[in-house]
Amino acid sequence: MRGIHPQAWLLSLLSAVLQVLIFPLPGLSFLCWFALTPLFVGFLRARSSESLQLDIEGTRLLPARTWQGFLLGYGCGILWYCGTCYWIFDTMRRYGGLNVAMAAFLLLLFGMTAALGHGLFGACFAKIAGSGGSGERKALMLAPVFWVFVELARTHLLALPWDLLGTVQVGNIPLARIATVTGVYGLSFEIVLVNAALATALLLPRGRRARMLPVILGIAGLLEAGRLLPQAASSAERTAILLQENLPEDGPPWTVEDSARYLTEFGDLSAASTASGRKAGLVVWPESPAPFVTRDPMLVRSLSEIAQKSQAWMVVGSVGVEDPMTAGPRRDEVHNSAMLVNPAGDVVGRYDKIHLVPFGEYVPFHQLLAFAGSLTKEVGTFVSGTSRQPLRAGNERLGVFICYESVFPDEVRQFANNGAQVLVNISNDGWYGDSGAWAQHLQQARMRAVENNRWLLRDTNTGKTAAIDPLGRVVASIPRKTRARLEAPYALVEETTFYTRHGGWFAYLCAIISLVALADTAFTRAAKT
């Protein structure tokens, strides 16, 4: 028995490189229509035997066996994740206190874990392709279904939905509206469908190939051309002040004098009067490295004065600490939180982050990974919150979520489904430096606005702070790495989308179809033996 043909490995490598290029940075999203095609061809032309050799036409290498499909997909996934999430290395070195070798190991470990999804996709594809008869055609037809099934597994089982494929089309407004029904998964399905069609055309005999390729490429061009269609501006009758603090992640130890100075400066920047002379009804401060603790008297007093002076509601990123007099086991809990302060200066609500970042806000399997304890030395060990109910700011219901939570479609959806009229995402992307991570994060947040047809106010420590309309467009922003404020337009929206109400129905349907197809193939093969 022969192993995997070198050509298949080269095609897998090419696909990984193309997948890296479609996400920010550089964000060459138009390549998404071709990025998976080499991988599909590699799956279908993965091995040779004594009687079936590669000829000048590239014909009749055999489809990969199931385990070979897994390896080809897994290798592609490792390269893609390490190439796209390369910023993990620098973050772990600079802020986690790890040496070069350990930071590189952690990046590789992340890639090897996240790439299990690509490996599962490859195994499913190869299982169908190798079933004989019309197996290759069936595998290409089922490829979009398998891909969405794997994205669902990445989201809910691996909890690693970073850069789901469909997010690359968030700027293609006509096409992105699919997400209001299917979520981002529908866009992923569409992209993989075009890639599968292109792979089908490439594997046809030369004459039919010459006829089919222009058709498939034309379809891809038409889909991509949706970016060029003009769109009306979204109406926005309200204004929020979003503060971009631009605080360093690794500065000298924080002092009381630092707190007083920054609170004064932030208060001046947060003044609620806008350039037009109108009053902003909402002021937002980001998640930040500042040790703003919810029960710190200086912080509470300063926020009270700012809110009263501005006569505005305030949402402020902070470290949520329970009152020391609290009874029971919650007394010593620490949360990554957002405080809500009313115009009278009273703290009237708080959202505690539910989905924490592994190795950033807590160490999973800490007994097995005791060496990684230094990764949380900057932020401590947080405890998850429990409620996704909106915070009520007068007549506004705010769906507040923090940082990494923006990449989970179903979790953000719950805020809108629970009545949030506008989404507020506070974040601290300063951990990523000047890598592409901040742009990847922004792109995923934009998709949450599209899925739920909500304005999204995204306030970050170092940028990019932005107002995002329900079509996913950044309609206002300020430059990164500056201390400034953004007068962010927004509106309240009551209507819910099909996706908001029904969640990941499309992804679960794809999962069911995938499992049925795999079971049918297994039973058919067993019946023949």
Short mmCIF file of C-alpha atoms in Angstrom, two decimals:
data_model
loop_
_atom_site.label_atom_id
_atom_site.label_comp_id
_atom_site.label_asym_id
_atom_site.label_seq_id
_atom_site.Cartn_x
_atom_site.Cartn_y
_atom_site.Cartn_z
CA MET A 1 0.00 0.00 0.00
CA ARG A 2 1.33 3.37 -1.01
CA GLY A 3 1.28 6.53 1.08
CA ILE A 4 0.02 9.99 0.23
CA HIS A 5 1.31 11.28 -3.10
CA PRO A 6 3.59 14.37 -2.85
CA GLN A 7 1.25 16.24 -5.20
CA ALA A 8 -1.55 15.97 -2.61
CA TRP A 9 0.68 17.43 0.10
CA LEU A 10 1.64 20.33 -2.18
CA LEU A 11 -2.02 21.03 -2.93
CA SER A 12 -2.80 20.95 0.79
CA LEU A 13 0.02 23.43 1.43
CA LEU A 14 -1.23 25.71 -1.36
CA SER A 15 -4.72 25.68 0.12
CA ALA A 16 -3.37 26.57 3.57
CA VAL A 17 -1.49 29.57 2.14
CA LEU A 18 -4.57 30.80 0.28
CA GLN A 19 -6.68 30.43 3.43
CA VAL A 20 -4.18 32.55 5.35
CA LEU A 21 -4.33 35.27 2.70
CA ILE A 22 -8.12 35.66 2.76
CA PHE A 23 -8.21 36.82 6.39
CA PRO A 24 -6.88 40.11 7.72
CA LEU A 25 -4.13 40.97 7.39
CA PRO A 26 -3.74 41.03 4.30
CA GLY A 27 -7.44 40.22 3.87
CA LEU A 28 -7.50 39.23 0.18
CA SER A 29 -11.04 37.99 0.60
CA PHE A 30 -11.73 37.46 -3.12
CA LEU A 31 -9.38 34.46 -2.98
CA CYS A 32 -11.92 32.64 -0.80
CA TRP A 33 -13.67 31.38 -3.97
CA PHE A 34 -10.52 29.39 -4.85
CA ALA A 35 -8.77 28.79 -1.51
CA LEU A 36 -10.21 25.34 -0.80
CA THR A 37 -10.12 24.03 -4.37
CA PRO A 38 -6.52 22.73 -4.17
CA LEU A 39 -7.37 20.86 -0.97
CA PHE A 40 -10.38 19.17 -2.60
CA VAL A 41 -8.32 18.13 -5.62
CA GLY A 42 -5.64 16.83 -3.25
CA PHE A 43 -8.20 14.68 -1.45
CA LEU A 44 -9.36 13.18 -4.75
CA ARG A 45 -5.89 12.65 -6.22
CA ALA A 46 -3.99 11.55 -3.14
CA ARG A 47 -2.48 8.13 -3.83
CA SER A 48 -1.26 5.92 -6.61
CA SER A 49 -0.79 2.19 -7.09
CA GLU A 50 1.45 0.12 -9.35
CA SER A 51 -1.16 0.24 -12.11
CA LEU A 52 -2.28 3.83 -11.66
CA GLN A 53 0.53 6.31 -12.09
CA LEU A 54 0.38 10.08 -12.49
CA ASP A 55 0.66 10.99 -16.16
CA ILE A 56 1.09 14.27 -17.97
CA GLU A 57 -2.65 14.95 -17.76
CA GLY A 58 -2.65 14.45 -13.98
CA THR A 59 -5.19 11.65 -14.36
CA ARG A 60 -6.28 8.91 -12.13
CA LEU A 61 -4.56 9.07 -8.92
CA LEU A 62 -6.91 7.53 -6.38
CA PRO A 63 -8.93 9.36 -3.70
CA ALA A 64 -7.44 9.47 -0.23
CA ARG A 65 -8.36 6.81 2.26
CA THR A 66 -10.13 8.09 5.36
CA TRP A 67 -6.99 8.37 7.46
CA GLN A 68 -5.12 10.00 4.59
CA GLY A 69 -7.91 12.55 4.19
CA PHE A 70 -7.60 13.31 7.87
CA LEU A 71 -3.84 13.83 7.60
CA LEU A 72 -4.11 16.06 4.53
CA GLY A 73 -6.82 18.17 6.16
CA TYR A 74 -5.02 18.21 9.50
CA GLY A 75 -1.74 19.35 7.97
CA CYS A 76 -3.56 22.08 6.04
CA GLY A 77 -5.34 23.19 9.22
CA ILE A 78 -2.16 23.37 11.29
CA LEU A 79 -0.48 25.57 8.69
CA TRP A 80 -3.57 27.75 8.35
CA TYR A 81 -4.07 28.30 12.09
CA CYS A 82 -0.40 28.94 12.79
CA GLY A 83 -0.20 31.27 9.79
CA THR A 84 -3.36 33.19 10.68
CA CYS A 85 -3.01 33.22 14.46
CA TYR A 86 0.76 33.81 14.48
CA TRP A 87 0.14 36.64 16.95
CA ILE A 88 -0.28 34.07 19.72
CA PHE A 89 3.50 33.61 19.72
CA ASP A 90 4.28 37.27 20.40
CA THR A 91 1.45 37.62 22.93
CA MET A 92 2.68 34.63 24.93
CA ARG A 93 6.24 35.91 24.89
CA ARG A 94 5.54 39.54 25.70
CA TYR A 95 2.67 39.22 28.16
CA GLY A 96 2.74 35.59 29.23
CA GLY A 97 6.38 35.62 30.27
CA LEU A 98 7.28 32.55 28.18
CA ASN A 99 10.56 32.00 26.40
CA VAL A 100 10.79 31.57 22.62
CA ALA A 101 10.63 27.78 22.69
CA MET A 102 7.62 27.63 25.01
CA ALA A 103 5.74 30.35 23.10
CA ALA A 104 6.37 28.51 19.82
CA PHE A 105 5.22 25.27 21.41
CA LEU A 106 2.01 26.89 22.62
CA LEU A 107 1.30 28.30 19.14
CA LEU A 108 1.88 24.86 17.65
CA LEU A 109 -0.31 23.26 20.33
CA PHE A 110 -3.07 25.73 19.51
CA GLY A 111 -2.72 24.98 15.79
CA MET A 112 -2.75 21.23 16.36
CA THR A 113 -5.88 21.49 18.49
CA ALA A 114 -7.83 23.85 16.23
CA ALA A 115 -6.79 21.90 13.12
CA LEU A 116 -8.73 18.86 14.32
CA GLY A 117 -11.66 20.48 12.52
CA HIS A 118 -9.83 20.49 9.20
CA GLY A 119 -8.78 16.91 9.88
CA LEU A 120 -12.37 15.86 10.56
CA PHE A 121 -13.49 17.53 7.34
CA GLY A 122 -10.79 15.67 5.39
CA ALA A 123 -11.79 12.35 6.93
CA CYS A 124 -15.48 12.88 6.11
CA PHE A 125 -14.67 13.93 2.55
CA ALA A 126 -12.34 10.98 1.96
CA LYS A 127 -14.81 8.52 3.50
CA ILE A 128 -17.43 9.45 0.91
CA ALA A 129 -15.00 9.86 -2.01
CA GLY A 130 -13.56 6.40 -1.46
CA SER A 131 -16.92 4.65 -1.34
CA GLY A 132 -16.72 3.74 -5.04
CA GLY A 133 -19.07 4.43 -7.91
CA SER A 134 -20.07 8.08 -7.79
CA GLY A 135 -18.23 8.61 -4.49
CA GLU A 136 -16.04 11.44 -5.77
CA ARG A 137 -19.04 13.38 -7.06
CA LYS A 138 -20.95 12.77 -3.83
CA ALA A 139 -17.99 13.99 -1.76
CA LEU A 140 -17.83 17.25 -3.70
CA MET A 141 -21.60 17.71 -3.38
CA LEU A 142 -21.42 17.11 0.36
CA ALA A 143 -18.31 19.25 0.92
CA PRO A 144 -20.29 22.41 1.91
CA VAL A 145 -22.40 20.36 4.32
CA PHE A 146 -19.34 18.75 5.91
CA TRP A 147 -17.61 22.13 6.23
CA VAL A 148 -20.52 23.70 8.10
CA PHE A 149 -20.79 20.59 10.29
CA VAL A 150 -17.13 21.02 11.23
CA GLU A 151 -17.54 24.76 11.90
CA LEU A 152 -20.39 23.92 14.27
CA ALA A 153 -18.13 21.41 16.04
CA ARG A 154 -15.32 23.98 16.24
CA THR A 155 -17.72 26.45 17.85
CA HIS A 156 -19.42 24.22 20.38
CA LEU A 157 -16.99 21.37 21.03
CA LEU A 158 -13.53 22.91 20.57
CA ALA A 159 -14.76 26.44 21.47
CA LEU A 160 -12.41 27.75 18.74
CA PRO A 161 -14.60 29.47 16.12
CA TRP A 162 -11.96 32.10 15.36
CA ASP A 163 -12.19 33.17 11.70
CA LEU A 164 -15.09 31.06 10.51
CA LEU A 165 -14.86 31.00 6.72
CA GLY A 166 -18.02 33.03 6.04
CA THR A 167 -16.71 36.09 7.89
CA VAL A 168 -14.49 36.97 4.92
CA GLN A 169 -17.62 38.04 3.03
CA VAL A 170 -18.95 40.42 5.69
CA GLY A 171 -18.16 43.37 3.42
CA ASN A 172 -20.20 41.88 0.58
CA ILE A 173 -23.52 43.33 1.77
CA PRO A 174 -25.98 41.61 -0.62
CA LEU A 175 -24.40 38.20 -0.05
CA ALA A 176 -23.89 38.73 3.69
CA ARG A 177 -27.64 39.17 4.20
CA ILE A 178 -27.83 35.37 4.02
CA ALA A 179 -26.49 35.46 7.59
CA THR A 180 -29.74 37.00 8.88
CA VAL A 181 -31.31 33.59 8.15
CA THR A 182 -28.51 31.05 8.48
CA GLY A 183 -25.90 32.87 10.52
CA VAL A 184 -22.33 33.02 9.26
CA TYR A 185 -22.62 29.31 8.44
CA GLY A 186 -24.69 30.03 5.33
CA LEU A 187 -21.89 32.15 3.91
CA SER A 188 -19.36 29.41 4.65
CA PHE A 189 -21.65 26.98 2.80
CA GLU A 190 -21.81 29.27 -0.25
CA ILE A 191 -18.03 29.72 -0.39
CA VAL A 192 -17.33 25.98 -0.12
CA LEU A 193 -20.00 25.24 -2.73
CA VAL A 194 -18.19 27.42 -5.29
CA ASN A 195 -14.85 25.82 -4.40
CA ALA A 196 -16.34 22.36 -4.82
CA ALA A 197 -17.81 23.31 -8.20
CA LEU A 198 -14.43 24.64 -9.30
CA ALA A 199 -12.72 21.41 -8.19
CA THR A 200 -15.32 19.43 -10.16
CA ALA A 201 -14.55 21.45 -13.29
CA LEU A 202 -10.80 21.00 -12.88
CA LEU A 203 -11.16 17.23 -12.66
CA LEU A 204 -13.24 16.93 -15.85
CA PRO A 205 -11.69 15.83 -19.16
CA ARG A 206 -10.02 18.67 -21.03
CA GLY A 207 -12.89 19.48 -23.37
CA ARG A 208 -15.59 19.64 -20.70
CA ARG A 209 -13.18 21.43 -18.40
CA ALA A 210 -12.74 24.23 -20.94
CA ARG A 211 -16.51 24.70 -21.06
CA MET A 212 -17.16 24.50 -17.31
CA LEU A 213 -14.33 26.60 -15.90
CA PRO A 214 -15.50 29.93 -17.37
CA VAL A 215 -18.99 29.29 -16.02
CA ILE A 216 -17.78 28.61 -12.47
CA LEU A 217 -15.35 31.51 -12.53
CA GLY A 218 -18.12 33.76 -13.82
CA ILE A 219 -20.39 32.73 -10.93
CA ALA A 220 -17.60 33.47 -8.44
CA GLY A 221 -17.09 36.85 -10.09
CA LEU A 222 -20.78 37.71 -9.89
CA LEU A 223 -20.92 36.76 -6.22
CA GLU A 224 -17.84 38.83 -5.44
CA ALA A 225 -19.24 41.77 -7.42
CA GLY A 226 -21.87 42.28 -4.72
CA ARG A 227 -19.26 44.41 -2.95
CA LEU A 228 -19.58 47.00 -5.71
CA LEU A 229 -23.32 47.56 -5.40
CA PRO A 230 -24.26 50.87 -3.75
CA GLN A 231 -26.16 50.68 -0.46
CA ALA A 232 -28.23 53.32 1.29
CA ALA A 233 -26.95 54.74 4.56
CA SER A 234 -28.46 53.36 7.77
CA SER A 235 -30.47 55.85 9.79
CA ALA A 236 -29.03 56.69 13.19
CA GLU A 237 -30.80 59.10 15.51
CA ARG A 238 -28.63 58.57 18.61
CA THR A 239 -25.01 59.17 19.54
CA ALA A 240 -22.70 57.41 21.98
CA ILE A 241 -19.26 58.48 23.17
CA LEU A 242 -16.78 55.60 22.86
CA LEU A 243 -13.53 56.18 24.75
CA GLN A 244 -10.34 54.66 23.33
CA GLU A 245 -8.00 54.71 26.33
CA ASN A 246 -4.81 53.51 24.57
CA LEU A 247 -3.26 52.27 27.79
CA PRO A 248 -0.09 50.13 27.56
CA GLU A 249 -0.34 46.43 28.37
CA ASP A 250 3.11 46.18 29.92
CA GLY A 251 3.72 49.55 31.55
CA PRO A 252 5.19 50.12 35.03
CA PRO A 253 3.20 49.07 38.10
CA TRP A 254 -0.05 51.00 38.51
CA THR A 255 -0.17 53.60 41.28
CA VAL A 256 -2.93 55.58 42.99
CA GLU A 257 -1.60 58.70 41.29
CA ASP A 258 -1.89 56.97 37.90
CA SER A 259 -5.51 56.11 38.60
CA ALA A 260 -6.37 59.66 39.60
CA ARG A 261 -4.61 61.16 36.56
CA TYR A 262 -6.17 58.77 34.06
CA LEU A 263 -9.64 59.05 35.55
CA THR A 264 -9.45 62.84 35.22
CA GLU A 265 -8.27 62.63 31.61
CA PHE A 266 -10.82 59.97 30.69
CA GLY A 267 -13.54 62.04 32.34
CA ASP A 268 -12.66 65.06 30.21
CA LEU A 269 -12.70 62.95 27.04
CA SER A 270 -16.03 61.42 28.04
CA ALA A 271 -17.91 64.73 28.19
CA ALA A 272 -21.19 63.88 26.58
CA SER A 273 -21.68 66.99 24.44
CA THR A 274 -21.00 66.22 20.77
CA ALA A 275 -19.55 68.29 17.94
CA SER A 276 -23.09 69.23 16.93
CA GLY A 277 -23.87 70.44 20.43
CA ARG A 278 -26.25 67.56 21.16
CA LYS A 279 -25.93 65.45 24.27
CA ALA A 280 -24.86 61.84 23.94
CA GLY A 281 -27.02 59.59 26.08
CA LEU A 282 -24.44 56.81 26.40
CA VAL A 283 -20.72 56.77 27.24
CA VAL A 284 -18.69 53.57 26.90
CA TRP A 285 -15.23 52.76 28.27
CA PRO A 286 -13.42 49.65 26.97
CA GLU A 287 -12.06 46.55 28.56
CA SER A 288 -8.57 47.71 29.46
CA PRO A 289 -5.43 46.75 31.39
CA ALA A 290 -6.22 49.43 33.99
CA PRO A 291 -6.99 47.87 37.40
CA PHE A 292 -10.43 49.50 37.61
CA VAL A 293 -12.12 47.45 40.33
CA THR A 294 -15.87 47.73 40.81
CA ARG A 295 -15.65 48.36 44.54
CA ASP A 296 -12.75 50.87 44.34
CA PRO A 297 -14.11 54.06 46.01
CA MET A 298 -11.99 56.31 43.75
CA LEU A 299 -13.36 54.68 40.58
CA VAL A 300 -16.96 54.72 41.79
CA ARG A 301 -16.70 58.37 42.86
CA SER A 302 -15.11 59.44 39.57
CA LEU A 303 -17.66 57.60 37.44
CA SER A 304 -20.46 59.08 39.52
CA GLU A 305 -19.16 62.60 38.90
CA ILE A 306 -18.69 62.00 35.17
CA ALA A 307 -22.17 60.52 34.77
CA GLN A 308 -23.83 63.33 36.71
CA LYS A 309 -21.93 66.02 34.83
CA SER A 310 -22.73 64.46 31.43
CA GLN A 311 -26.21 63.31 32.37
CA ALA A 312 -25.44 60.13 30.44
CA TRP A 313 -25.47 56.41 31.08
CA MET A 314 -22.03 54.81 31.29
CA VAL A 315 -20.78 51.31 30.48
CA VAL A 316 -17.29 50.82 31.92
CA GLY A 317 -14.94 47.84 31.62
CA SER A 318 -13.77 46.78 35.07
CA VAL A 319 -12.71 43.94 37.33
CA GLY A 320 -15.87 42.72 39.02
CA VAL A 321 -15.22 41.90 42.66
CA GLU A 322 -17.94 40.85 45.06
CA ASP A 323 -18.59 42.87 48.19
CA PRO A 324 -16.48 41.38 51.04
CA MET A 325 -19.63 41.17 53.14
CA THR A 326 -21.31 38.91 50.58
CA ALA A 327 -22.24 35.59 52.09
CA GLY A 328 -21.59 32.23 50.47
CA PRO A 329 -19.06 30.92 47.96
CA ARG A 330 -19.29 33.94 45.61
CA ARG A 331 -17.56 36.22 48.08
CA ASP A 332 -14.06 35.67 46.65
CA GLU A 333 -15.01 35.53 42.96
CA VAL A 334 -13.37 37.87 40.46
CA HIS A 335 -14.99 38.61 37.08
CA ASN A 336 -14.14 40.40 33.87
CA SER A 337 -17.03 42.84 33.97
CA ALA A 338 -18.79 45.87 32.55
CA MET A 339 -20.39 48.26 35.05
CA LEU A 340 -23.53 50.24 34.26
CA VAL A 341 -23.78 53.71 35.86
CA ASN A 342 -26.94 55.81 35.57
CA PRO A 343 -27.04 59.62 35.04
CA ALA A 344 -27.56 60.09 38.77
CA GLY A 345 -24.14 58.50 39.36
CA ASP A 346 -25.32 55.19 40.81
CA VAL A 347 -23.96 51.79 39.79
CA VAL A 348 -27.17 50.02 38.76
CA GLY A 349 -26.02 46.97 36.80
CA ARG A 350 -23.14 44.78 35.78
CA TYR A 351 -22.42 42.21 33.11
CA ASP A 352 -19.90 39.50 33.98
CA LYS A 353 -18.15 37.90 31.04
CA ILE A 354 -19.34 34.33 30.48
CA HIS A 355 -16.98 32.93 27.84
CA LEU A 356 -13.47 33.36 29.20
CA VAL A 357 -10.27 33.12 27.17
CA PRO A 358 -8.25 29.96 27.86
CA PHE A 359 -4.65 30.75 28.84
CA GLY A 360 -5.60 34.42 29.10
CA GLU A 361 -8.28 34.62 31.79
CA TYR A 362 -7.99 31.11 33.16
CA VAL A 363 -5.81 28.03 32.63
CA PRO A 364 -7.81 24.99 31.47
CA PHE A 365 -6.76 21.65 32.93
CA HIS A 366 -4.50 23.62 35.24
CA GLN A 367 -3.34 20.52 37.08
CA LEU A 368 -2.01 19.03 33.84
CA LEU A 369 -0.74 22.36 32.51
CA ALA A 370 0.75 23.80 35.66
CA PHE A 371 3.66 25.23 33.62
CA ALA A 372 1.22 27.66 31.98
CA GLY A 373 0.26 29.42 35.19
CA SER A 374 2.40 32.41 34.25
CA LEU A 375 0.07 33.14 31.36
CA THR A 376 -2.52 34.56 33.73
CA LYS A 377 -0.17 36.59 35.90
CA GLU A 378 -1.32 39.85 34.29
CA VAL A 379 -5.05 39.28 34.59
CA GLY A 380 -5.59 36.75 37.33
CA THR A 381 -7.98 33.83 37.32
CA PHE A 382 -11.52 34.92 36.47
CA VAL A 383 -14.83 33.25 37.12
CA SER A 384 -17.51 33.06 34.42
CA GLY A 385 -20.73 35.03 34.65
CA THR A 386 -24.11 33.44 34.12
CA SER A 387 -26.57 35.87 32.48
CA ARG A 388 -26.96 37.18 28.93
CA GLN A 389 -29.83 39.49 29.77
CA PRO A 390 -29.49 43.03 28.39
CA LEU A 391 -28.51 45.88 30.70
CA ARG A 392 -31.30 48.47 30.94
CA ALA A 393 -30.10 52.02 30.42
CA GLY A 394 -33.28 54.04 30.69
CA ASN A 395 -35.32 53.28 27.58
CA GLU A 396 -32.42 51.42 25.94
CA ARG A 397 -31.63 47.73 26.31
CA LEU A 398 -27.91 47.12 25.81
CA GLY A 399 -26.52 43.74 24.80
CA VAL A 400 -23.08 44.06 26.40
CA PHE A 401 -20.45 41.39 25.75
CA ILE A 402 -16.71 41.42 26.26
CA CYS A 403 -13.79 40.80 23.89
CA TYR A 404 -13.51 37.13 22.78
CA GLU A 405 -17.25 36.57 23.20
CA SER A 406 -17.80 38.41 19.90
CA VAL A 407 -16.55 35.39 17.91
CA PHE A 408 -19.35 33.08 19.14
CA PRO A 409 -22.42 33.56 16.92
CA ASP A 410 -24.95 31.79 19.10
CA GLU A 411 -23.84 33.52 22.29
CA VAL A 412 -24.16 37.04 20.89
CA ARG A 413 -27.47 36.08 19.30
CA GLN A 414 -28.93 35.42 22.74
CA PHE A 415 -28.55 39.08 23.76
CA ALA A 416 -30.67 40.21 20.81
CA ASN A 417 -33.14 37.38 21.36
CA ASN A 418 -33.48 38.49 24.99
CA GLY A 419 -34.45 41.98 23.87
CA ALA A 420 -31.21 43.92 23.32
CA GLN A 421 -31.87 46.83 20.95
CA VAL A 422 -28.20 47.66 20.37
CA LEU A 423 -25.06 45.56 20.88
CA VAL A 424 -22.07 46.89 22.84
CA ASN A 425 -18.75 45.06 22.58
CA ILE A 426 -15.93 46.24 24.83
CA SER A 427 -12.52 44.78 24.15
CA ASN A 428 -8.80 45.12 24.70
CA ASP A 429 -7.02 44.22 21.46
CA GLY A 430 -3.77 45.75 22.67
CA TRP A 431 -2.56 42.26 23.57
CA TYR A 432 -2.16 41.55 19.84
CA GLY A 433 0.17 44.44 19.03
CA ASP A 434 0.30 45.40 15.35
CA SER A 435 -0.54 41.91 14.06
CA GLY A 436 -3.64 41.13 12.05
CA ALA A 437 -5.56 39.93 15.11
CA TRP A 438 -7.30 43.24 15.79
CA ALA A 439 -8.63 43.32 12.21
CA GLN A 440 -9.72 39.68 12.40
CA HIS A 441 -11.54 40.46 15.64
CA LEU A 442 -13.27 43.50 14.14
CA GLN A 443 -14.35 41.49 11.10
CA GLN A 444 -16.00 38.86 13.28
CA ALA A 445 -17.77 41.49 15.38
CA ARG A 446 -19.16 43.00 12.17
CA MET A 447 -20.70 39.64 11.30
CA ARG A 448 -22.54 39.60 14.64
CA ALA A 449 -24.14 42.93 13.67
CA VAL A 450 -25.28 41.46 10.35
CA GLU A 451 -26.64 38.23 11.80
CA ASN A 452 -28.81 40.06 14.32
CA ASN A 453 -29.57 43.21 12.29
CA ARG A 454 -28.32 45.38 15.14
CA TRP A 455 -26.10 48.40 15.49
CA LEU A 456 -22.90 47.39 17.27
CA LEU A 457 -20.79 49.83 19.27
CA ARG A 458 -17.28 48.38 19.50
CA ASP A 459 -15.07 50.10 22.05
CA THR A 460 -11.46 48.93 22.37
CA ASN A 461 -8.45 50.01 24.38
CA THR A 462 -6.04 50.49 21.45
CA GLY A 463 -8.38 50.21 18.45
CA LYS A 464 -10.05 49.86 16.22
CA THR A 465 -12.93 51.56 18.02
CA ALA A 466 -15.92 51.73 15.67
CA ALA A 467 -19.65 52.12 15.15
CA ILE A 468 -20.98 49.28 13.00
CA ASP A 469 -24.38 49.43 11.33
CA PRO A 470 -26.80 46.49 10.88
CA LEU A 471 -25.32 45.83 7.43
CA GLY A 472 -21.91 45.23 8.99
CA ARG A 473 -20.39 48.49 7.73
CA VAL A 474 -17.96 50.50 9.84
CA VAL A 475 -19.69 53.89 9.61
CA ALA A 476 -17.44 55.72 12.09
CA SER A 477 -14.06 54.95 13.63
CA ILE A 478 -10.92 56.54 15.04
CA PRO A 479 -7.27 55.66 14.33
CA ARG A 480 -5.65 52.88 16.29
CA LYS A 481 -3.13 53.50 19.07
CA THR A 482 -4.40 56.97 19.91
CA ARG A 483 -6.14 58.24 23.05
CA ALA A 484 -9.32 59.72 21.69
CA ARG A 485 -13.07 59.48 21.69
CA LEU A 486 -15.47 58.51 18.96
CA GLU A 487 -18.85 60.13 18.54
CA ALA A 488 -20.58 56.96 17.41
CA PRO A 489 -23.95 57.08 15.66
CA TYR A 490 -26.43 54.29 16.34
CA ALA A 491 -30.11 53.45 16.52
CA LEU A 492 -32.32 51.10 18.50
CA VAL A 493 -33.75 48.12 16.62
CA GLU A 494 -36.62 46.00 17.90
CA GLU A 495 -37.20 43.51 15.07
CA THR A 496 -35.38 40.20 15.27
CA THR A 497 -33.95 38.21 12.38
CA PHE A 498 -34.75 34.58 11.64
CA TYR A 499 -31.26 33.69 12.83
CA THR A 500 -31.71 35.62 16.08
CA ARG A 501 -34.91 33.70 16.84
CA HIS A 502 -33.83 30.24 15.68
CA GLY A 503 -30.06 30.24 16.06
CA GLY A 504 -27.88 27.64 14.36
CA TRP A 505 -30.68 25.63 12.74
CA PHE A 506 -28.84 25.60 9.40
CA ALA A 507 -25.60 24.35 10.93
CA TYR A 508 -27.44 21.61 12.84
CA LEU A 509 -29.25 20.58 9.64
CA CYS A 510 -25.85 20.25 7.95
CA ALA A 511 -24.62 18.18 10.89
CA ILE A 512 -27.59 15.81 10.57
CA ILE A 513 -27.10 15.43 6.80
CA SER A 514 -23.39 14.77 7.37
CA LEU A 515 -24.01 12.04 9.92
CA VAL A 516 -26.69 10.40 7.78
CA ALA A 517 -24.42 10.41 4.72
CA LEU A 518 -21.52 8.92 6.67
CA ALA A 519 -23.74 6.27 8.25
CA ASP A 520 -25.22 5.35 4.87
CA THR A 521 -21.76 4.96 3.38
CA ALA A 522 -20.64 2.77 6.29
CA PHE A 523 -23.72 0.54 6.09
CA THR A 524 -23.47 0.23 2.30
CA ARG A 525 -19.82 -0.78 2.53
CA ALA A 526 -20.59 -3.28 5.28
CA ALA A 527 -23.36 -4.82 3.18
CA LYS A 528 -20.94 -5.39 0.30
CA THR A 529 -18.42 -7.26 2.43
#
